[in-house]
Amino acid sequence: MISLFKIIKIELIKTSKLRVFSLLFLLPIFITLFGVYINHEQIANGYWVGSNFWRLYFNYMLWIYGMLLPIIQCVIANVQMGIEFKGNAFQMLYTLPVRRSRILFSKLVIHILYTFFFLLWAFALMLLSGTILLQIYPDPTFLEYDFFYPILLLFVQLLVASITIGIIHLCISYCNVTSQISILMASFATILSIFATNWTYVYIIPYAWIFKCTQNFSLYEEMHLFSPEMFAMMVYATIFVIITLLINKRKKIFTLWV
């Protein structure tokens, strides 16, 4: 029986050869450059005097990421599953001495790794670019801040939210839903989520969690890791992993759209 570690290693090798994953890590560079240009103009014109720099800077940048993260999760999931559906590779995998659940979990682990490093890279660029802006414009322009814990907590919340959306799209892609339909679903749900962020029960909409985390981000108030949104994320992730495992047990791949 092939070990899970070996399957994960093979999955990592397969995905690392795809150009889309290389381009994925170029995206935060362009977003950061665009954000720095816009924010530089606002600071230069005195719009941020007396404000908390990191709160405004991260809120601005993460609204851009909020629009893109569900699409990015959708693309990663579609690419991962598309590799196997192309040329009926799934049928070949199921003839190997390996449990079906291990094939699924290997894809989930790789998805989490790509999501983690994408967000880590994005946050590192935001911190670096923000520090450069603070060097250009002296500290007295802004309020004092202690940003380490709130930004770390925000990173964890966005990571869990992104992974949960990724699990949903892994399940959708596993049903062989076409990438076009999957991306349209993610885009529509993201736009809908923007208008639902102030709704009392917004935590039942998984695509709204990214915007809600960003909206709740504040350096003036105490932040908490455990919230209704975080609980809902864990519930959604568990439900869709179970659904995918149930589909995975079938002898043939369950197909909704070909």
Backbone as JSON, one array per atom type, in Angstrom:
{
  "sequence": "MISLFKIIKIELIKTSKLRVFSLLFLLPIFITLFGVYINHEQIANGYWVGSNFWRLYFNYMLWIYGMLLPIIQCVIANVQMGIEFKGNAFQMLYTLPVRRSRILFSKLVIHILYTFFFLLWAFALMLLSGTILLQIYPDPTFLEYDFFYPILLLFVQLLVASITIGIIHLCISYCNVTSQISILMASFATILSIFATNWTYVYIIPYAWIFKCTQNFSLYEEMHLFSPEMFAMMVYATIFVIITLLINKRKKIFTLWV",
  "N": [[0.85, -1.2, 0.0], [0.63, 2.15, -0.94], [2.08, 4.88, 0.75], [0.63, 7.76, 2.42], [2.31, 10.0, 2.58], [4.04, 9.63, 0.4], [2.25, 9.82, -1.71], [1.43, 12.47, -1.44], [3.84, 13.74, -2.01], [4.18, 13.02, -4.71], [1.95, 14.31, -5.77], [2.63, 16.96, -5.27], [4.84, 17.26, -6.94], [3.6, 16.95, -9.43], [1.83, 19.18, -9.54], [3.61, 21.31, -9.26], [4.81, 21.58, -11.68], [3.07, 22.9, -13.27], [2.25, 25.87, -14.97], [0.37, 27.68, -14.08], [0.46, 27.77, -11.3], [2.87, 28.99, -10.82], [2.39, 31.51, -11.88], [0.47, 32.26, -10.11], [1.79, 33.11, -7.81], [2.9, 35.43, -8.66], [0.9, 37.23, -8.72], [0.35, 38.57, -6.13], [2.49, 40.38, -6.15], [1.91, 42.25, -8.18], [-0.52, 43.23, -7.16], [0.39, 44.39, -4.79], [2.13, 46.41, -5.75], [0.29, 48.02, -7.11], [-1.37, 48.73, -4.95], [0.45, 50.11, -3.31], [1.04, 52.33, -4.9], [-1.49, 53.67, -5.06], [-2.03, 54.15, -2.31], [0.19, 55.63, -1.61], [-0.29, 58.02, -2.94], [-2.56, 58.88, -1.55], [-1.57, 59.24, 1.07], [0.37, 61.17, 0.58], [-1.23, 63.32, -0.06], [-2.3, 63.92, 2.36], [-4.49, 62.53, 3.41], [-4.42, 60.54, 5.33], [-3.53, 61.49, 7.72], [-3.14, 61.38, 11.22], [-4.42, 58.97, 11.4], [-4.67, 55.37, 11.89], [-2.15, 53.73, 10.48], [-1.56, 50.98, 9.7], [-4.0, 49.69, 9.98], [-5.69, 50.97, 8.09], [-4.2, 50.53, 5.77], [-4.0, 47.69, 5.51], [-6.73, 47.05, 5.44], [-7.47, 48.24, 3.02], [-5.86, 46.88, 1.12], [-6.67, 44.24, 1.55], [-9.3, 44.21, 0.79], [-9.07, 44.11, -1.93], [-7.84, 41.59, -2.19], [-9.91, 40.13, -1.09], [-11.81, 40.06, -3.13], [-10.51, 38.45, -4.91], [-9.55, 36.06, -3.73], [-11.57, 33.93, -3.42], [-11.87, 33.24, -6.15], [-9.27, 32.48, -6.76], [-9.02, 30.22, -5.08], [-10.9, 28.62, -6.32], [-9.74, 28.25, -8.87], [-7.34, 26.89, -8.21], [-8.4, 24.5, -7.15], [-9.8, 23.51, -9.41], [-7.72, 23.12, -11.22], [-6.17, 21.21, -9.88], [-7.95, 18.98, -9.8], [-8.53, 18.82, -12.48], [-6.22, 17.82, -13.65], [-6.38, 15.1, -13.12], [-8.83, 14.31, -14.25], [-8.29, 14.68, -16.88], [-7.59, 12.65, -19.51], [-8.6, 10.47, -18.17], [-7.25, 9.91, -15.74], [-7.94, 9.44, -13.12], [-9.18, 6.93, -13.12], [-7.01, 5.31, -13.58], [-5.5, 5.8, -11.29], [-7.09, 4.61, -9.38], [-6.64, 1.98, -9.79], [-4.27, 1.45, -8.64], [-2.32, 0.27, -5.79], [-3.55, 1.81, -3.49], [-5.37, 3.64, -1.09], [-8.49, 5.18, -1.77], [-9.24, 7.37, -0.26], [-6.8, 8.43, 0.51], [-5.82, 9.51, -1.83], [-7.58, 11.64, -2.15], [-7.08, 13.11, 0.25], [-4.43, 13.79, -0.16], [-4.61, 15.68, -2.19], [-6.03, 17.6, -0.84], [-4.19, 18.34, 1.16], [-2.11, 19.43, -0.42], [-3.51, 21.54, -1.55], [-4.02, 23.1, 0.72], [-1.38, 23.75, 1.4], [-0.55, 25.34, -0.81], [-2.36, 27.44, -0.52], [-1.64, 28.42, 2.02], [1.06, 29.3, 1.6], [0.63, 31.16, -0.41], [-0.93, 33.15, 0.9], [0.88, 33.78, 2.95], [3.0, 34.86, 1.47], [1.64, 37.04, 0.34], [0.97, 38.55, 2.66], [3.54, 39.04, 3.62], [4.55, 40.71, 1.61], [2.79, 42.86, 1.89], [3.44, 43.77, 4.46], [6.13, 44.45, 4.07], [5.97, 46.42, 2.02], [4.35, 48.26, 3.35], [6.03, 48.99, 5.46], [8.04, 50.27, 4.04], [6.63, 52.49, 3.07], [6.14, 53.74, 5.49], [8.7, 54.5, 6.14], [9.18, 56.41, 4.26], [7.28, 58.33, 4.89], [7.31, 59.91, 7.89], [6.78, 58.6, 11.26], [5.28, 60.38, 13.07], [3.13, 61.22, 11.56], [1.16, 59.37, 11.82], [-1.04, 57.43, 14.02], [0.01, 55.78, 17.05], [0.73, 52.28, 17.16], [0.17, 48.78, 17.75], [0.72, 46.2, 16.09], [1.26, 43.47, 15.69], [-0.07, 41.12, 16.89], [-2.9, 41.49, 16.09], [-2.64, 41.41, 13.25], [-1.5, 38.9, 12.86], [-3.59, 37.31, 13.83], [-5.55, 38.0, 11.99], [-4.4, 36.91, 9.69], [-4.58, 34.15, 10.28], [-7.38, 33.84, 10.39], [-8.14, 34.53, 7.76], [-6.77, 32.55, 6.4], [-8.04, 30.17, 7.28], [-10.63, 30.72, 6.33], [-10.16, 30.87, 3.55], [-9.18, 28.28, 3.02], [-11.45, 26.79, 3.65], [-13.26, 27.62, 1.65], [-11.8, 26.66, -0.47], [-11.99, 23.88, 0.0], [-14.69, 23.5, -0.48], [-14.77, 24.02, -3.23], [-13.05, 22.05, -4.15], [-14.64, 19.84, -3.71], [-16.77, 20.45, -5.45], [-15.37, 20.46, -7.9], [-14.54, 17.83, -7.9], [-16.83, 16.55, -8.53], [-16.76, 16.81, -11.16], [-17.65, 19.19, -12.27], [-17.64, 21.73, -14.66], [-14.89, 24.0, -15.18], [-15.57, 26.59, -15.95], [-18.22, 26.94, -15.05], [-17.81, 26.58, -12.32], [-16.12, 28.77, -11.69], [-17.83, 30.87, -12.33], [-19.79, 30.47, -10.37], [-18.28, 31.0, -8.05], [-17.61, 33.68, -8.51], [-20.13, 34.96, -8.63], [-21.08, 34.38, -6.04], [-19.18, 35.74, -4.52], [-19.61, 38.46, -5.22], [-22.22, 38.7, -4.27], [-21.69, 38.36, -1.58], [-20.39, 40.7, -0.83], [-22.41, 42.56, -0.49], [-23.67, 41.48, 1.64], [-22.3, 41.64, 3.99], [-23.0, 43.12, 6.25], [-25.15, 41.85, 7.24], [-26.9, 40.15, 9.83], [-26.72, 37.35, 10.1], [-24.56, 36.65, 8.51], [-22.51, 34.85, 8.67], [-23.33, 32.39, 7.74], [-22.87, 32.34, 5.09], [-20.33, 31.21, 3.24], [-18.56, 32.51, 1.44], [-18.58, 35.09, 2.25], [-17.02, 35.31, 4.45], [-14.35, 36.12, 4.19], [-14.53, 38.86, 3.59], [-15.81, 39.63, 5.9], [-13.93, 39.08, 7.9], [-11.97, 40.92, 7.19], [-13.42, 43.26, 7.5], [-13.87, 43.24, 10.23], [-11.37, 43.61, 11.17], [-9.43, 45.37, 13.3], [-7.32, 47.6, 14.99], [-7.92, 48.9, 17.24], [-9.67, 47.6, 18.85], [-10.2, 44.65, 20.83], [-9.39, 41.55, 19.4], [-10.75, 38.34, 18.57], [-10.06, 34.91, 18.19], [-11.89, 32.77, 18.12], [-15.07, 32.76, 16.91], [-18.48, 33.25, 15.68], [-18.19, 33.08, 12.89], [-15.75, 31.66, 12.59], [-16.43, 29.2, 13.77], [-18.46, 28.43, 12.0], [-16.94, 28.15, 9.67], [-15.38, 25.87, 10.24], [-17.39, 23.96, 10.5], [-18.53, 23.96, 7.89], [-16.25, 23.15, 6.41], [-15.82, 20.57, 7.45], [-18.23, 19.28, 6.72], [-18.14, 19.37, 3.88], [-15.82, 17.95, 3.35], [-16.6, 15.42, 4.22], [-18.72, 14.95, 2.44], [-17.29, 14.84, 0.02], [-15.67, 12.62, 0.53], [-17.62, 10.64, 0.65], [-18.55, 10.67, -1.99], [-16.21, 9.87, -3.11], [-16.07, 7.21, -2.48], [-17.55, 5.85, -4.31], [-17.68, 3.65, -7.12], [-17.39, 4.74, -9.61], [-16.64, 8.04, -10.83], [-18.75, 10.5, -9.67], [-20.78, 12.45, -11.69], [-21.83, 15.65, -12.48], [-21.8, 17.68, -14.41], [-20.41, 17.42, -17.62]],
  "CA": [[0.0, 0.0, 0.0], [1.42, 3.37, -1.06], [1.86, 5.75, 1.9], [0.08, 9.09, 2.17], [3.42, 10.92, 2.36], [4.53, 9.46, -0.97], [1.22, 10.35, -2.62], [1.52, 13.94, -1.35], [5.06, 14.11, -2.72], [3.88, 12.9, -6.15], [0.98, 15.37, -6.09], [3.37, 18.22, -5.27], [5.66, 17.28, -8.16], [2.69, 17.16, -10.57], [1.31, 20.55, -9.57], [4.71, 22.29, -9.37], [5.18, 21.7, -13.09], [2.05, 23.68, -13.96], [2.58, 27.29, -15.03], [-0.63, 28.48, -13.37], [0.86, 27.94, -9.92], [3.94, 29.99, -10.81], [1.74, 32.8, -12.1], [-0.3, 32.55, -8.91], [2.62, 33.82, -6.84], [3.22, 36.74, -9.21], [-0.26, 38.09, -8.5], [0.54, 39.48, -5.0], [3.46, 41.44, -6.49], [1.18, 43.28, -8.92], [-1.48, 43.83, -6.24], [1.14, 45.24, -3.86], [2.59, 47.59, -6.47], [-0.89, 48.86, -7.33], [-1.79, 49.27, -3.66], [1.44, 51.09, -2.85], [0.87, 53.56, -5.7], [-2.71, 54.35, -4.63], [-1.9, 54.6, -0.93], [1.21, 56.68, -1.6], [-0.96, 59.26, -3.35], [-3.46, 59.32, -0.47], [-0.75, 59.73, 2.17], [1.01, 62.41, 0.14], [-2.24, 64.38, -0.04], [-2.7, 64.17, 3.73], [-5.76, 61.91, 3.78], [-4.26, 59.57, 6.41], [-2.92, 62.13, 8.9], [-3.84, 61.08, 12.45], [-5.09, 57.67, 11.31], [-3.84, 54.19, 12.15], [-1.64, 53.36, 9.16], [-1.67, 49.57, 9.36], [-5.41, 49.32, 9.85], [-6.17, 51.45, 6.8], [-3.43, 49.91, 4.68], [-4.42, 46.3, 5.36], [-8.13, 47.01, 5.0], [-7.53, 48.59, 1.6], [-5.26, 45.81, 0.34], [-7.4, 42.99, 1.69], [-10.53, 44.27, 0.0], [-8.68, 43.61, -3.25], [-7.68, 40.15, -2.06], [-11.22, 39.55, -0.83], [-12.45, 39.82, -4.41], [-9.75, 37.48, -5.71], [-9.26, 34.8, -3.05], [-12.47, 32.82, -3.82], [-11.55, 32.84, -7.53], [-7.99, 31.76, -6.68], [-9.32, 28.9, -4.53], [-11.62, 27.89, -7.37], [-8.78, 27.89, -9.92], [-6.44, 25.85, -7.68], [-9.17, 23.25, -7.07], [-10.09, 23.03, -10.76], [-6.47, 22.65, -11.82], [-5.81, 19.95, -9.21], [-8.82, 17.9, -10.25], [-8.45, 18.74, -13.93], [-5.09, 16.95, -14.0], [-6.8, 13.71, -13.03], [-9.91, 14.04, -15.19], [-7.72, 14.68, -18.22], [-7.07, 11.34, -19.88], [-9.11, 9.46, -17.23], [-6.18, 9.54, -14.81], [-8.54, 8.93, -11.89], [-9.4, 5.5, -13.27], [-5.7, 4.65, -13.44], [-5.11, 5.92, -9.89], [-7.88, 3.69, -8.58], [-6.13, 0.62, -9.98], [-3.04, 1.32, -7.87], [-2.51, -0.17, -4.39], [-3.64, 2.99, -2.64], [-6.74, 3.93, -0.69], [-9.06, 6.35, -2.44], [-9.23, 8.51, 0.66], [-5.46, 9.02, 0.51], [-5.74, 10.36, -3.03], [-8.31, 12.86, -1.84], [-6.39, 13.87, 1.28], [-3.2, 14.35, -0.73], [-4.99, 16.89, -2.9], [-6.41, 18.57, 0.18], [-2.95, 18.83, 1.78], [-1.43, 20.31, -1.39], [-4.32, 22.76, -1.66], [-3.76, 23.89, 1.93], [-0.01, 24.26, 1.31], [-0.53, 26.45, -1.77], [-3.11, 28.55, 0.08], [-0.82, 28.96, 3.1], [2.21, 30.04, 1.08], [0.13, 32.32, -1.15], [-1.28, 34.18, 1.88], [2.11, 34.18, 3.62], [3.69, 35.72, 0.51], [0.85, 38.28, 0.24], [1.13, 39.31, 3.9], [4.93, 39.5, 3.69], [4.67, 41.85, 0.71], [2.06, 43.98, 2.47], [4.23, 44.29, 5.58], [7.33, 45.07, 3.52], [5.6, 47.65, 1.32], [3.87, 49.21, 4.36], [7.19, 49.49, 6.18], [8.71, 51.23, 3.15], [5.84, 53.72, 3.08], [6.36, 54.4, 6.78], [10.03, 55.11, 6.11], [9.07, 57.61, 3.41], [6.49, 59.3, 5.65], [7.68, 59.69, 9.29], [5.77, 58.1, 12.19], [4.36, 61.36, 13.66], [1.95, 61.4, 10.71], [0.16, 58.35, 12.13], [-1.22, 57.06, 15.41], [0.83, 54.66, 17.51], [0.04, 51.02, 16.92], [0.8, 47.51, 18.1], [0.01, 45.5, 15.03], [1.69, 42.08, 15.48], [-1.12, 40.14, 17.2], [-4.08, 41.61, 15.21], [-2.34, 40.98, 11.88], [-1.35, 37.44, 12.93], [-4.93, 36.75, 13.96], [-6.21, 38.21, 10.69], [-3.83, 35.92, 8.78], [-5.16, 32.85, 10.61], [-8.79, 33.85, 9.99], [-8.22, 34.49, 6.29], [-6.28, 31.23, 5.98], [-9.11, 29.2, 7.51], [-11.72, 31.05, 5.41], [-9.74, 30.5, 2.19], [-9.12, 26.82, 2.93], [-12.83, 26.28, 3.63], [-13.77, 27.85, 0.29], [-11.07, 25.72, -1.32], [-12.57, 22.55, 0.2], [-15.98, 23.51, -1.19], [-14.53, 23.92, -4.67], [-12.5, 20.72, -4.41], [-15.81, 18.96, -3.79], [-17.46, 20.77, -6.71], [-14.52, 20.0, -9.01], [-14.51, 16.38, -7.85], [-18.04, 16.12, -9.23], [-16.5, 17.07, -12.59], [-18.29, 20.42, -12.73], [-16.69, 22.42, -15.52], [-14.21, 25.12, -14.54], [-16.31, 27.81, -16.24], [-19.36, 27.01, -14.13], [-17.26, 26.75, -10.98], [-15.64, 30.15, -11.54], [-19.03, 31.73, -12.31], [-20.39, 30.3, -9.05], [-17.44, 31.72, -7.09], [-17.71, 35.12, -8.8], [-21.46, 35.41, -8.22], [-21.15, 34.3, -4.58], [-18.32, 36.8, -3.99], [-20.32, 39.73, -5.4], [-23.34, 38.66, -3.33], [-21.15, 38.47, -0.22], [-20.04, 42.1, -0.57], [-23.62, 43.25, -0.03], [-24.24, 40.77, 2.79], [-21.37, 41.68, 5.12], [-23.63, 43.73, 7.43], [-26.28, 41.01, 7.64], [-26.67, 39.53, 11.14], [-26.36, 35.93, 9.95], [-23.67, 36.56, 7.36], [-21.57, 33.74, 8.84], [-23.79, 31.19, 7.04], [-22.41, 32.45, 3.69], [-18.88, 31.0, 3.33], [-17.79, 33.46, 0.64], [-18.58, 36.39, 2.92], [-16.13, 35.3, 5.61], [-13.13, 36.89, 3.89], [-14.88, 40.27, 3.76], [-16.15, 39.85, 7.3], [-12.66, 39.12, 8.64], [-11.34, 42.2, 6.87], [-14.24, 44.32, 8.09], [-13.7, 43.2, 11.69], [-9.98, 43.88, 11.51], [-9.28, 46.67, 13.94], [-6.25, 47.67, 15.97], [-8.42, 49.63, 18.4], [-10.51, 46.71, 19.64], [-9.65, 43.31, 21.05], [-9.85, 40.59, 18.42], [-10.86, 36.99, 19.1], [-9.95, 33.87, 17.16], [-13.12, 31.99, 18.07], [-16.22, 33.6, 16.6], [-19.45, 32.48, 14.89], [-17.64, 32.82, 11.56], [-14.75, 30.6, 12.68], [-17.16, 27.96, 14.0], [-19.14, 28.07, 10.74], [-15.91, 27.68, 8.74], [-15.02, 24.49, 10.6], [-18.54, 23.11, 10.18], [-18.59, 23.84, 6.44], [-15.1, 22.36, 5.96], [-16.07, 19.17, 7.82], [-19.35, 18.77, 5.91], [-17.75, 19.16, 2.48], [-14.84, 16.86, 3.31], [-17.38, 14.19, 4.34], [-19.42, 14.77, 1.16], [-16.31, 14.43, -0.99], [-15.27, 11.25, 0.86], [-18.73, 9.76, 0.25], [-18.48, 10.58, -3.45], [-14.96, 9.18, -3.41], [-16.24, 5.78, -2.27], [-18.25, 5.27, -5.44], [-16.78, 2.99, -8.07], [-17.16, 5.67, -10.7], [-16.73, 9.44, -10.43], [-20.07, 11.1, -9.81], [-20.66, 13.56, -12.63], [-22.98, 16.54, -12.65], [-21.63, 18.27, -15.74], [-19.23, 16.89, -18.32]],
  "C": [[0.88, 1.25, 0.0], [1.07, 4.31, 0.09], [1.31, 7.11, 1.48], [1.18, 10.1, 1.86], [3.93, 10.84, 0.92], [3.54, 10.0, -1.99], [1.26, 11.88, -2.63], [2.73, 14.44, -2.13], [4.84, 14.06, -4.23], [2.95, 14.01, -6.6], [1.68, 16.73, -6.17], [4.22, 18.35, -6.52], [4.79, 17.57, -9.38], [2.26, 18.62, -10.66], [2.4, 21.59, -9.76], [5.13, 22.51, -10.81], [4.19, 22.56, -13.88], [2.34, 25.17, -13.86], [1.62, 28.14, -14.21], [-0.23, 28.73, -11.92], [2.03, 28.92, -9.78], [3.36, 31.39, -10.97], [0.96, 33.24, -10.86], [0.5, 33.39, -7.92], [3.16, 35.15, -7.38], [2.11, 37.74, -8.92], [-0.1, 39.03, -7.31], [1.52, 40.61, -5.27], [2.75, 42.59, -7.2], [0.16, 43.98, -8.02], [-0.78, 44.8, -5.29], [1.61, 46.52, -4.54], [1.44, 48.56, -6.72], [-1.33, 49.52, -6.04], [-0.85, 50.33, -3.14], [1.27, 52.41, -3.6], [-0.34, 54.36, -5.23], [-2.56, 54.94, -3.24], [-0.85, 55.7, -0.79], [0.59, 58.03, -1.96], [-1.87, 59.78, -2.23], [-2.68, 59.89, 0.71], [-0.12, 61.07, 1.82], [0.05, 63.59, 0.18], [-2.83, 64.62, 1.35], [-3.99, 63.54, 4.18], [-5.63, 61.02, 5.02], [-3.66, 60.19, 7.68], [-3.77, 61.86, 10.14], [-4.58, 59.76, 12.46], [-4.12, 56.55, 11.67], [-3.42, 53.62, 10.8], [-1.94, 51.9, 8.81], [-3.11, 49.12, 9.19], [-5.96, 49.74, 8.49], [-5.49, 50.73, 5.64], [-3.88, 48.47, 4.44], [-5.87, 46.2, 4.91], [-8.24, 47.28, 3.5], [-7.02, 47.42, 0.75], [-6.1, 44.54, 0.39], [-8.77, 43.03, 1.04], [-10.25, 43.8, -1.42], [-8.54, 42.09, -3.21], [-9.02, 39.46, -1.8], [-11.98, 39.24, -2.1], [-11.8, 38.66, -5.17], [-9.58, 36.12, -5.05], [-10.24, 33.67, -3.39], [-12.19, 32.32, -5.23], [-10.26, 32.03, -7.54], [-8.21, 30.35, -6.14], [-10.01, 28.02, -5.56], [-10.65, 27.4, -8.44], [-7.85, 26.77, -9.44], [-7.16, 24.5, -7.65], [-9.42, 22.66, -8.45], [-8.84, 22.47, -11.43], [-6.06, 21.31, -11.21], [-6.65, 18.78, -9.72], [-8.75, 17.72, -11.76], [-7.32, 17.85, -14.41], [-5.55, 15.5, -14.07], [-7.92, 13.37, -14.02], [-9.4, 14.0, -16.63], [-7.11, 13.31, -18.5], [-7.49, 10.23, -18.92], [-8.05, 8.97, -16.25], [-6.73, 8.99, -13.5], [-8.73, 7.4, -11.96], [-8.1, 4.72, -13.1], [-5.26, 4.67, -11.98], [-5.83, 4.89, -9.03], [-7.49, 2.24, -8.79], [-4.85, 0.37, -9.19], [-3.33, 0.85, -6.45], [-2.5, 1.0, -3.42], [-5.11, 3.23, -2.3], [-7.22, 5.2, -1.38], [-9.02, 7.58, -1.54], [-7.87, 9.19, 0.69], [-5.24, 9.91, -0.71], [-6.41, 11.7, -2.77], [-7.57, 13.72, -0.83], [-5.07, 14.46, 0.77], [-3.49, 15.65, -1.48], [-5.38, 18.0, -1.93], [-5.18, 19.17, 0.84], [-2.22, 19.79, 0.85], [-2.18, 21.61, -1.54], [-4.07, 23.68, -0.46], [-2.36, 24.5, 1.88], [0.07, 25.46, 0.37], [-1.25, 27.68, -1.2], [-2.28, 29.23, 1.17], [0.31, 29.82, 2.56], [1.79, 31.25, 0.25], [-0.19, 33.46, -0.18], [-0.05, 34.68, 2.63], [2.91, 35.15, 2.75], [2.97, 37.07, 0.4], [1.04, 39.15, 1.47], [2.56, 39.84, 4.03], [5.14, 40.72, 2.81], [3.94, 43.07, 1.26], [2.84, 44.61, 3.63], [5.48, 45.01, 5.08], [7.0, 46.4, 2.86], [5.09, 48.71, 2.31], [5.02, 49.81, 5.15], [7.95, 50.52, 5.34], [7.96, 52.55, 3.12], [6.03, 54.49, 4.39], [7.74, 55.04, 6.86], [10.02, 56.39, 5.28], [8.34, 58.72, 4.16], [6.68, 59.02, 7.13], [6.5, 59.3, 10.17], [4.82, 59.15, 12.75], [3.1, 61.62, 12.84], [0.81, 60.48, 11.15], [0.05, 58.12, 13.63], [-0.27, 55.92, 15.78], [0.03, 53.36, 17.34], [0.88, 49.85, 17.42], [0.12, 46.48, 17.21], [0.3, 44.0, 14.95], [0.55, 41.08, 15.71], [-2.35, 40.29, 16.3], [-3.82, 41.12, 13.8], [-2.13, 39.47, 11.83], [-2.7, 36.76, 13.01], [-5.7, 36.88, 12.65], [-5.71, 37.19, 9.67], [-4.45, 34.55, 9.01], [-6.62, 32.77, 10.15], [-8.95, 33.76, 8.48], [-7.76, 33.14, 5.75], [-7.38, 30.18, 6.12], [-10.27, 29.45, 6.54], [-11.38, 30.61, 3.99], [-9.71, 28.99, 2.01], [-10.52, 26.22, 2.87], [-13.46, 26.46, 2.26], [-13.09, 26.9, -0.68], [-11.63, 24.31, -1.21], [-13.9, 22.44, -0.53], [-15.76, 23.32, -2.69], [-13.81, 22.63, -5.06], [-13.63, 19.71, -4.56], [-16.56, 19.18, -5.1], [-16.68, 20.25, -7.9], [-14.47, 18.48, -9.06], [-15.74, 15.76, -8.51], [-17.95, 16.4, -10.73], [-17.33, 18.22, -13.14], [-17.26, 21.2, -13.53], [-16.11, 23.65, -14.82], [-14.95, 26.44, -14.77], [-17.48, 28.0, -15.28], [-18.89, 27.25, -12.71], [-16.8, 28.18, -10.72], [-16.81, 31.13, -11.51], [-19.73, 31.65, -10.96], [-19.61, 31.1, -8.0], [-17.57, 33.22, -7.27], [-19.05, 35.67, -8.32], [-21.58, 35.44, -6.69], [-20.31, 35.4, -3.93], [-19.01, 38.16, -4.07], [-21.5, 39.82, -4.42], [-22.86, 38.9, -1.9], [-20.8, 39.91, 0.15], [-21.23, 42.84, 0.02], [-24.2, 42.62, 1.23], [-23.38, 40.88, 4.04], [-21.99, 42.27, 6.39], [-24.86, 42.95, 7.91], [-25.93, 40.28, 8.94], [-26.16, 38.1, 11.02], [-25.44, 35.71, 8.75], [-22.74, 35.35, 7.45], [-22.06, 32.44, 8.18], [-23.39, 31.21, 5.57], [-20.88, 32.31, 3.69], [-18.05, 32.03, 2.56], [-17.71, 34.84, 1.28], [-17.58, 36.46, 4.06], [-14.88, 36.14, 5.4], [-13.4, 38.37, 4.1], [-15.19, 40.58, 5.22], [-14.9, 39.93, 8.17], [-11.97, 40.45, 8.43], [-12.09, 43.35, 7.52], [-14.04, 44.4, 9.6], [-12.28, 43.55, 12.13], [-9.85, 45.29, 12.08], [-8.18, 46.6, 14.97], [-6.69, 48.41, 17.23], [-9.22, 48.74, 19.34], [-9.84, 45.35, 19.78], [-10.26, 42.34, 20.04], [-9.82, 39.18, 19.03], [-10.79, 35.99, 17.95], [-11.26, 33.12, 17.0], [-14.33, 32.93, 17.98], [-17.25, 32.74, 15.87], [-18.94, 32.14, 13.51], [-16.65, 31.66, 11.58], [-15.42, 29.24, 12.91], [-17.84, 27.49, 12.72], [-18.15, 27.55, 9.71], [-15.58, 26.21, 8.99], [-16.15, 23.53, 10.26], [-18.64, 22.88, 8.68], [-17.47, 22.95, 5.92], [-15.34, 20.88, 6.24], [-17.14, 18.55, 6.94], [-18.89, 18.45, 4.49], [-16.65, 18.12, 2.33], [-15.59, 15.52, 3.37], [-18.12, 13.9, 3.03], [-18.48, 14.25, 0.09], [-15.84, 13.0, -0.74], [-16.36, 10.25, 0.46], [-18.76, 9.58, -1.26], [-17.29, 9.73, -3.86], [-15.09, 7.67, -3.28], [-16.92, 5.08, -3.44], [-17.25, 4.65, -6.41], [-16.43, 3.89, -9.25], [-17.32, 7.09, -10.19], [-18.13, 9.96, -10.7], [-19.98, 12.36, -10.65], [-21.95, 14.36, -12.69], [-22.98, 17.18, -14.03], [-20.35, 17.69, -16.35], [-18.71, 17.97, -19.25]]
}
